[in-house]
Each structure stands twice: as structure tokens, then as C-alpha cells.
Short mmCIF file of C-alpha atoms and ligand atoms in Angstrom, two decimals:
data_model
loop_
_atom_site.label_atom_id
_atom_site.label_comp_id
_atom_site.label_asym_id
_atom_site.label_seq_id
_atom_site.Cartn_x
_atom_site.Cartn_y
_atom_site.Cartn_z
CA MET L 3 23.70 15.63 8.53
CA GLN L 4 24.83 15.05 4.96
CA ARG L 5 22.34 12.71 3.61
CA LYS L 6 19.03 14.35 3.08
CA THR L 7 16.92 11.29 4.19
CA ALA L 8 14.81 12.27 7.21
CA ALA L 9 11.40 12.14 9.14
CA TYR L 10 10.20 15.42 9.80
CA ILE L 11 7.84 15.25 12.71
CA ASP L 12 5.37 18.04 13.14
CA ARG L 13 4.60 18.27 16.92
CA GLU L 14 1.76 20.93 16.58
CA ALA L 15 0.01 18.25 14.33
CA ILE L 16 0.34 15.48 17.06
CA ARG L 17 -1.25 18.11 19.65
CA SER L 18 -4.10 18.88 17.22
CA ASN L 19 -4.65 15.55 16.38
CA PHE L 20 -4.98 14.58 20.15
CA SER L 21 -7.28 17.34 20.73
CA VAL L 22 -9.28 16.02 17.65
CA ALA L 23 -9.50 12.54 19.46
CA ARG L 24 -10.63 14.19 22.48
CA SER L 25 -13.19 16.31 20.87
CA LEU L 26 -14.67 13.11 19.33
CA ALA L 27 -15.23 11.59 22.80
CA PRO L 28 -15.79 14.64 24.87
CA ASP L 29 -16.99 12.98 27.93
CA ALA L 30 -14.24 10.50 28.32
CA LYS L 31 -10.70 10.81 29.17
CA ALA L 32 -7.98 9.98 26.68
CA VAL L 33 -4.87 7.72 27.22
CA ALA L 34 -2.60 8.89 24.54
CA ILE L 35 -1.03 5.30 23.27
CA ILE L 36 2.76 6.04 22.34
CA LYS L 37 3.98 2.31 22.23
CA ALA L 38 6.73 1.30 19.41
CA ASP L 39 8.55 4.59 19.88
CA ALA L 40 5.31 6.49 19.47
CA TYR L 41 4.51 4.78 16.26
CA GLY L 42 7.95 5.70 14.84
CA HIS L 43 7.64 9.44 15.81
CA GLY L 44 9.91 9.33 18.74
CA ILE L 45 8.49 8.35 22.12
CA LEU L 46 10.08 11.07 24.48
CA GLN L 47 9.60 13.90 21.99
CA VAL L 48 5.97 12.96 21.42
CA ALA L 49 5.20 12.64 25.13
CA GLN L 50 6.92 15.74 25.97
CA ALA L 51 4.67 17.52 23.14
CA LEU L 52 1.42 15.93 24.88
CA GLN L 53 2.55 16.25 28.76
CA ASP L 54 0.01 19.03 29.23
CA LEU L 55 -2.81 17.45 27.38
CA ALA L 56 -2.75 14.01 27.94
CA PRO L 57 -3.64 12.52 31.61
CA MET L 58 -2.08 9.20 30.79
CA PHE L 59 0.26 7.62 28.37
CA GLY L 60 -0.01 3.90 27.15
CA VAL L 61 3.01 1.98 26.24
CA ALA L 62 3.33 -1.57 25.43
CA THR L 63 6.22 -2.65 27.82
CA ILE L 64 8.07 -1.59 31.06
CA ASP L 65 11.12 -0.47 29.20
CA GLU L 66 9.31 1.94 27.03
CA ALA L 67 7.67 3.33 30.42
CA LEU L 68 11.15 3.79 31.85
CA VAL L 69 12.26 5.81 28.78
CA LEU L 70 9.49 8.31 29.59
CA ARG L 71 10.43 8.38 33.29
CA GLU L 72 14.00 8.50 32.75
CA GLY L 73 13.18 11.71 30.31
CA GLY L 74 11.35 13.13 33.02
CA ILE L 75 7.86 12.36 32.06
CA GLY L 76 5.51 12.57 35.44
CA ASN L 77 2.19 11.62 33.91
CA ALA L 78 0.38 8.38 34.63
CA ILE L 79 1.66 5.53 32.44
CA LEU L 80 -0.31 2.47 31.54
CA VAL L 81 1.92 -0.57 30.52
CA LEU L 82 -0.44 -2.36 28.08
CA GLU L 83 1.24 -5.68 28.41
CA GLY L 84 1.72 -5.68 31.99
CA VAL L 85 4.37 -7.98 33.65
CA THR L 86 5.69 -11.58 33.24
CA THR L 87 7.81 -11.31 36.32
CA ARG L 88 7.66 -10.57 40.18
CA ASP L 89 10.83 -8.31 39.55
CA ALA L 90 9.13 -6.41 36.60
CA SER L 91 6.30 -5.55 39.04
CA GLU L 92 8.93 -4.22 41.64
CA THR L 93 10.19 -1.87 38.76
CA ALA L 94 6.78 -0.75 37.72
CA ARG L 95 5.90 -0.10 41.36
CA ALA L 96 9.26 1.90 42.05
CA HIS L 97 8.30 4.03 38.78
CA ASP L 98 4.78 4.52 39.69
CA LEU L 99 3.44 2.68 36.49
CA VAL L 100 0.01 1.45 36.19
CA LEU L 101 -0.24 -2.28 34.94
CA MET L 102 -2.61 -3.89 32.83
CA VAL L 103 -3.67 -7.38 34.27
CA HIS L 104 -4.55 -9.45 31.64
CA ALA L 105 -4.03 -12.89 32.69
CA SER L 106 -4.43 -14.68 36.18
CA GLU L 107 -0.66 -15.21 36.24
CA GLN L 108 -0.09 -11.70 36.84
CA VAL L 109 -2.49 -11.36 39.57
CA GLU L 110 0.09 -13.26 42.06
CA MET L 111 2.94 -10.99 40.50
CA ILE L 112 1.53 -7.90 41.42
CA THR L 113 -0.16 -8.57 44.68
CA GLY L 114 1.17 -8.05 48.13
CA ALA L 115 2.43 -4.40 47.91
CA PRO L 116 0.72 -1.21 46.71
CA ALA L 117 0.40 -0.99 43.07
CA SER L 118 -1.88 0.24 40.35
CA ALA L 119 -3.65 -1.58 37.64
CA TRP L 120 -6.28 -1.62 34.83
CA ILE L 121 -7.87 -5.04 34.13
CA LYS L 122 -8.13 -6.16 30.55
CA VAL L 123 -11.16 -8.52 29.64
CA ASP L 124 -11.03 -10.88 26.85
CA THR L 125 -14.37 -10.29 24.72
CA GLY L 126 -13.21 -11.77 21.76
CA MET L 127 -10.07 -10.81 20.53
CA HIS L 128 -8.52 -13.75 21.96
CA ARG L 129 -4.94 -12.32 22.38
CA LEU L 130 -4.81 -10.65 25.94
CA GLY L 131 -7.48 -10.59 28.57
CA ILE L 132 -9.13 -12.57 31.45
CA ASN L 133 -12.27 -14.38 30.60
CA SER L 134 -15.33 -12.25 31.17
CA ALA L 135 -16.65 -14.65 33.68
CA ASP L 136 -13.55 -14.28 35.69
CA LEU L 137 -13.74 -10.46 36.00
CA ALA L 138 -15.35 -10.26 39.54
CA GLU L 139 -13.07 -12.74 41.38
CA THR L 140 -9.87 -10.90 39.60
CA LEU L 141 -11.04 -7.82 41.12
CA ASN L 142 -11.52 -9.17 44.33
CA LYS L 143 -8.23 -10.76 44.55
CA LEU L 144 -6.43 -7.84 43.13
CA ARG L 145 -8.18 -5.57 45.91
CA GLU L 146 -7.53 -8.03 48.51
CA GLY L 147 -3.66 -7.92 47.67
CA GLY L 148 -3.52 -4.32 47.84
CA VAL L 149 -3.87 -3.34 44.36
CA ASP L 150 -5.70 -0.15 43.39
CA VAL L 151 -7.68 -1.27 40.25
CA GLN L 152 -8.43 2.12 38.39
CA ALA L 153 -10.52 0.77 35.31
CA ILE L 154 -11.76 -2.14 33.49
CA CYS L 155 -11.13 -2.38 29.54
CA THR L 156 -11.21 -4.38 26.64
CA HIS L 157 -9.95 -4.38 23.02
CA LEU L 158 -11.80 -4.70 19.94
CA SER L 159 -10.86 -6.79 17.19
CA SER L 160 -12.38 -5.43 14.02
CA ALA L 161 -13.27 -1.77 14.78
CA GLU L 162 -12.04 -0.67 11.56
CA GLU L 163 -14.71 -2.96 9.94
CA THR L 164 -17.95 -1.01 10.50
CA ASP L 165 -20.25 -3.84 9.14
CA LYS L 166 -18.87 -6.58 11.52
CA ALA L 167 -21.33 -8.11 14.02
CA VAL L 168 -18.31 -9.13 16.02
CA THR L 169 -17.92 -5.66 17.43
CA ARG L 170 -21.36 -5.36 18.73
CA GLU L 171 -20.99 -8.76 20.27
CA GLN L 172 -17.87 -7.65 21.94
CA LEU L 173 -19.58 -4.23 23.33
CA LEU L 174 -22.56 -6.39 24.65
CA GLU L 175 -20.39 -8.90 26.45
CA PHE L 176 -18.35 -6.23 27.99
CA ALA L 177 -21.41 -4.36 29.02
CA GLN L 178 -22.77 -7.50 30.70
CA CYS L 179 -19.62 -8.54 32.48
CA THR L 180 -19.20 -5.02 33.91
CA ALA L 181 -22.68 -4.38 35.14
CA GLY L 182 -22.66 -3.30 38.64
CA ILE L 183 -18.89 -2.80 38.83
CA ASP L 184 -18.31 0.86 39.85
CA LEU L 185 -15.29 1.60 37.86
CA PRO L 186 -14.47 3.46 34.81
CA LEU L 187 -14.48 1.66 31.58
CA SER L 188 -12.30 1.51 28.34
CA ILE L 189 -12.81 0.20 25.13
CA ALA L 190 -12.19 2.22 22.06
CA ASN L 191 -8.95 2.69 20.07
CA SER L 192 -8.89 5.25 17.06
CA ALA L 193 -11.26 3.22 14.72
CA ALA L 194 -13.76 2.81 17.54
CA ILE L 195 -13.46 6.72 18.82
CA ILE L 196 -14.30 7.36 14.90
CA ALA L 197 -16.73 4.83 13.85
CA TRP L 198 -18.24 3.07 17.11
CA PRO L 199 -19.90 6.00 19.26
CA ASP L 200 -21.15 3.42 21.79
CA SER L 201 -17.61 2.40 22.56
CA ARG L 202 -16.41 5.69 23.88
CA ALA L 203 -17.12 4.95 27.71
CA ASP L 204 -14.99 6.46 30.28
CA TRP L 205 -11.42 6.39 28.75
CA VAL L 206 -10.51 6.25 24.98
CA ARG L 207 -7.06 5.05 24.04
CA PRO L 208 -6.19 6.92 20.60
CA GLY L 209 -2.91 5.80 18.97
CA ILE L 210 -2.84 5.80 15.05
CA MET L 211 -4.90 9.08 14.72
CA VAL L 212 -2.74 11.08 17.05
CA PHE L 213 -0.06 10.72 14.42
CA GLY L 214 -2.72 11.92 11.86
CA VAL L 215 -3.17 8.61 10.22
CA SER L 216 -6.74 7.05 9.54
CA PRO L 217 -7.17 3.56 10.79
CA PHE L 218 -9.47 3.02 7.90
CA ALA L 219 -8.38 1.34 4.79
CA SER L 220 -10.85 3.56 2.64
CA ASP L 221 -11.31 6.98 3.58
CA VAL L 222 -15.01 6.49 4.20
CA HIS L 223 -14.65 7.63 7.72
CA ALA L 224 -12.10 10.01 7.12
CA VAL L 225 -11.66 12.57 9.90
CA GLN L 226 -10.86 15.74 7.71
CA SER L 227 -9.17 17.65 10.63
CA LEU L 228 -6.41 14.91 11.18
CA GLN L 229 -2.90 15.85 10.15
CA PRO L 230 -0.13 13.70 8.99
CA ALA L 231 2.43 14.19 11.68
CA MET L 232 5.39 12.53 9.91
CA THR L 233 6.90 13.42 6.57
CA LEU L 234 9.29 10.91 5.34
CA SER L 235 11.70 12.66 2.72
CA SER L 236 14.72 12.38 0.78
CA GLU L 237 16.44 13.70 -2.26
CA ILE L 238 17.10 12.86 -5.89
CA ILE L 239 20.68 11.88 -5.93
CA ALA L 240 20.90 11.00 -9.83
CA ILE L 241 19.08 11.17 -13.11
CA ARG L 242 19.39 9.25 -16.32
CA GLU L 243 17.89 8.70 -19.61
CA ILE L 244 17.22 5.15 -20.95
CA PRO L 245 16.12 4.08 -23.95
CA ALA L 246 12.88 2.07 -24.62
CA GLY L 247 13.44 -1.85 -23.97
CA ASP L 248 16.04 -1.36 -21.18
CA SER L 249 15.28 -2.17 -17.64
CA VAL L 250 15.93 -0.93 -14.19
CA GLY L 251 17.23 -2.10 -10.81
CA TYR L 252 17.79 -5.41 -9.35
CA GLY L 253 15.98 -8.40 -10.98
CA ALA L 254 15.18 -6.15 -14.03
CA ARG L 255 11.78 -5.89 -12.91
CA TRP L 256 10.51 -2.93 -14.77
CA THR L 257 11.23 -2.36 -18.54
CA ALA L 258 10.90 1.17 -20.19
CA ASP L 259 8.37 0.73 -23.00
CA ARG L 260 9.48 4.24 -24.42
CA LYS L 261 12.81 6.26 -24.04
CA SER L 262 12.43 7.30 -20.16
CA VAL L 263 13.98 9.33 -17.63
CA ILE L 264 14.87 7.66 -14.20
CA ALA L 265 15.62 9.45 -11.11
CA THR L 266 17.31 7.68 -8.39
CA VAL L 267 16.02 8.40 -4.79
CA ALA L 268 18.06 8.19 -1.62
CA VAL L 269 15.94 6.02 0.32
CA GLY L 270 15.42 2.21 0.50
CA TYR L 271 14.34 -0.48 2.75
CA ALA L 272 17.10 -0.10 5.14
CA ASP L 273 15.26 3.07 6.03
CA GLY L 274 12.07 1.44 6.27
CA TYR L 275 10.55 1.95 2.80
CA PRO L 276 8.60 -1.01 2.01
CA ARG L 277 10.50 -3.44 -0.13
CA HIS L 278 7.56 -4.98 -1.35
CA ALA L 279 6.39 -1.53 -2.96
CA PRO L 280 5.52 -2.72 -6.58
CA ASN L 281 5.87 -0.80 -9.84
CA GLY L 282 3.84 2.28 -9.88
CA THR L 283 3.79 3.04 -5.91
CA PRO L 284 3.37 6.66 -5.71
CA VAL L 285 6.26 8.94 -4.68
CA PHE L 286 5.92 12.63 -4.43
CA VAL L 287 8.42 14.67 -6.38
CA GLY L 288 8.35 18.45 -7.20
CA GLY L 289 4.73 18.90 -6.68
CA GLU L 290 3.70 15.63 -8.65
CA VAL L 291 2.96 12.07 -7.97
CA VAL L 292 5.38 9.87 -10.04
CA PRO L 293 5.59 5.94 -10.12
CA LEU L 294 8.25 4.04 -8.41
CA VAL L 295 9.76 1.78 -11.16
CA GLY L 296 12.33 -1.20 -10.30
CA SER L 297 12.83 -2.97 -7.13
CA VAL L 298 13.26 -1.09 -4.04
CA SER L 299 17.03 -1.52 -2.89
CA MET L 300 18.57 -1.07 0.48
CA ASP L 301 19.55 2.58 0.05
CA MET L 302 17.75 3.43 -2.97
CA ILE L 303 14.63 3.35 -5.13
CA THR L 304 14.16 4.57 -8.62
CA VAL L 305 11.06 6.60 -10.14
CA ASP L 306 9.90 7.46 -13.47
CA VAL L 307 10.12 11.16 -14.06
CA THR L 308 9.58 11.21 -17.80
CA ASP L 309 6.58 13.21 -17.86
CA HIS L 310 8.22 15.87 -15.48
CA SER L 311 10.79 17.84 -17.39
CA GLY L 312 11.81 20.00 -14.44
CA VAL L 313 13.20 17.56 -12.08
CA SER L 314 16.83 17.79 -11.09
CA VAL L 315 19.52 16.27 -8.85
CA GLY L 316 19.09 17.51 -5.12
CA ASP L 317 15.31 17.97 -5.53
CA LEU L 318 13.38 16.96 -2.53
CA VAL L 319 10.97 13.88 -2.50
CA GLU L 320 8.25 12.99 -0.19
CA LEU L 321 7.70 9.26 0.17
CA TRP L 322 4.62 9.94 2.67
CA GLY L 323 3.24 12.83 4.52
CA SER L 324 0.79 15.43 3.88
CA ASN L 325 1.04 15.39 0.35
CA LEU L 326 1.14 11.51 -0.07
CA LEU L 327 -0.81 9.38 2.59
CA VAL L 328 1.15 6.73 4.19
CA ASN L 329 -1.90 4.47 3.79
CA GLU L 330 -1.71 4.96 0.12
CA VAL L 331 1.85 3.56 -0.03
CA ALA L 332 0.88 0.94 2.48
CA GLU L 333 -2.02 -0.36 0.24
CA CYS L 334 0.57 -0.68 -2.73
CA ALA L 335 2.94 -2.56 -0.77
CA GLY L 336 0.44 -4.91 0.81
CA THR L 337 0.47 -3.53 4.28
CA ILE L 338 -0.96 -0.91 6.79
CA GLY L 339 0.25 2.61 7.65
CA TYR L 340 0.91 1.35 11.16
CA GLU L 341 3.64 -0.87 9.79
CA LEU L 342 5.46 1.68 7.79
CA LEU L 343 5.31 4.38 10.34
CA THR L 344 6.93 1.92 13.15
CA GLY L 345 9.29 0.66 10.47
CA VAL L 346 11.23 3.83 9.91
CA THR L 347 14.76 2.54 10.97
CA SER L 348 17.37 4.49 13.28
CA ARG L 349 19.37 5.44 10.18
CA VAL L 350 16.75 8.01 9.47
CA PRO L 351 17.07 11.17 11.78
CA ARG L 352 13.62 12.43 13.17
CA ILE L 353 13.66 16.17 12.79
CA TYR L 354 11.18 18.00 15.01
CA SER L 355 9.14 21.42 14.47
C1 LIG S 425 -2.22 -0.02 20.34
C2 LIG S 425 -3.36 -0.23 21.10
C3 LIG S 425 -4.37 1.10 21.11
C4 LIG S 425 -4.39 2.09 19.89
O1 LIG S 425 -4.84 1.60 18.98
P1 LIG S 425 -4.85 2.57 17.39
O2 LIG S 425 -5.58 1.54 16.38
O3 LIG S 425 -3.47 2.84 17.11
O4 LIG S 425 -5.61 3.79 17.77
C5 LIG S 425 -5.29 1.02 21.79
N1 LIG S 425 -5.55 -0.06 22.82
C6 LIG S 425 -4.69 -1.12 22.93
C7 LIG S 425 -4.96 -2.11 24.19
C8 LIG S 425 -3.56 -1.17 22.22
O5 LIG S 425 -2.66 -1.98 22.12
#
């Protein structure tokens, strides 16, 4: 590996963060949500790191589950999107996957042979889930069709906004429709685990917090013990001095108002660095935060190091990690940490410790 750009993944941090999630909901079991290549951290490596801690993994698709099975992961696996064909449900059965049943069409696809399922109820997110009024009937049909229904769940639309009434309404509707059903219940994603104690129920489903990133835009609810698991780093490959009045990069988007020292860093949007990051987005160089200046290119960015005399070619640069929270960079770029983590491309090697 010649290019220094890489994502360093700290598996001890992932284990510790998962334990933090469990300690916030000590009476619940936790499904570690590792969809989308474990939020960009590497699904198999993360599953191996959590294998002895997590009773169940959650993935979005059957294909993601198969990567785990082919990699020798024997833990229970919940497929959050369930199936869209009968064929897919045969595959799920052959690999002992637990299918989310979130639509009435899926009932026919999975009944008639032994299978395991969770039922998802739509309490207001309006993305996936059967109507709460249909829960009892769906449960009966599945059981009559030989399906082992293991839990009932719902998903909150606004758990990261702690002043929203909609969360209370969702919790109430879920409590009402599951009253009298003697099955484990599951509601909480990371934000709910942290901010909505009433939602913790029997199973929690932490995702982003396992990777040490807060689901909240502000750090009002910061959980100090979470440790960022990914450090995206690169190096300075060129340094030049430019006169006041000269501009930098495509579109000449930034113009120096004084004689300036510009360092070029080997990371760009083809690596997953956000192309929309504006002038001033923080970049961590040699122990200091410096501003991005000029447009993000495919393979490079430029930063203003005028006030940092000790910077040289070859110096390490952190784009995000423990010195610079991914959420800070995301906020500058008009996105969320989730998108930046999952957007790190395959050109960037993941290096595990
Ligand atoms: C992705 C997902 C989660 C995890 O969400 P985080 O915000 O990353 O904790 C939990 N439940 C479901 C159904 C999901 O799709």
C-alpha cells in the first residue's frame, strides 16, 4: 500500500461502545445493527469483533446476512428489510436467518415451512411495518403457517429530537397494539436508547453508537464513554506558498486575502470525503484544526496551513476520528455522520487494530 489514505478501525472501541449501549439498557438484549458494511467499518470484521458479545446481528438485506454466514458467523441474524420473493425466503431458511415481516405480502412468502420472524408494526414512521390494527391477524397467520415469531418491533421516526410529541405518540400506539401479546418487544435505535428510557423494552437495536458516533446533531446528549471507531486519515503530498489575491482549486472557489501556505492532502470525493464540504470545514493536521479551502477534488483537498509553520510533506492528516468528530465535518457539509461513514469508498483500505 503506497498511498497513505486509509480508514483505521478500532475493534476494541467497537466492543466498548456496544457494552456502553448494553449498559444503558441493562434489562434488554441488544441486536448489533451492522447493515451497510457495518456503517462502512467492514461487516465481517465488526461481526467477528462482537461475536461473543452480541446475541444477534441486524443487517438490511439477505445478501449482507450471507456475507456473515459465509464468513463463519453463527449468531442469530435479523434481516431488517425481510424478503420480497419466496425464493429469498428459501435462502433465508437455508441459512437460518430471522426475517422481519413488515408487509402483508411477506406473510405468504414465508409461511408453509419452518421459519423465524420478527413482526414490524408501523406506528408513524410510514416506511415499513404492518398497521397496528392488523397485528393480531398477522401474528395468527404466521403462527398457523409454521413461523416462529420471536418479537414485535417498531421504529421511531424522530428519536433524535427529544422535544417531539410524535415519539410519545408512537410509544403509546405500540404499547396499545401489543398489550396482551406475550412476546418480546423492540423499539429503540441508538438515539432512543440514549434519550428515551421508556423505549428500551426487551430488545434494543443500537447502530451508529456502536461505531462511537452520536446520533444527535448537538452534543446535548453526548455519551462521553463512546469512542469513535473509525479514523479516516491521509497525508500531505504538496505544500506551496501563494500570493494574496490568488485562488485555489476548481472553480477558484477560495481566494487568499493574504500571502498563504496551502497544503494538498491526498483524499477526495472518490474516497468518500464530502464534495460539498465548504471553505472552513475543519481538517486535523499536526495536532491542530485547519480550514479546508477551495473545492474538494476527486482525489485531493487543499487546506490553509499559513498559521501552522511546522507542517511538511508527508505529515499525517485526520479527516475525522477521535480528534475531529465526523458529525462536525458532516454538519459543515450539510449531511450527517451516518452518510459520511457509509460513504467511505472501496478505494480506501480498512486497517484494523
Ligand atoms: C438502522 C436501524 C437501526 C439502528 O439505528 P441507529 O440510529 O444507527 O442506532 C435500528 N433499527 C432499525 C430498524 C434500523 O433500520
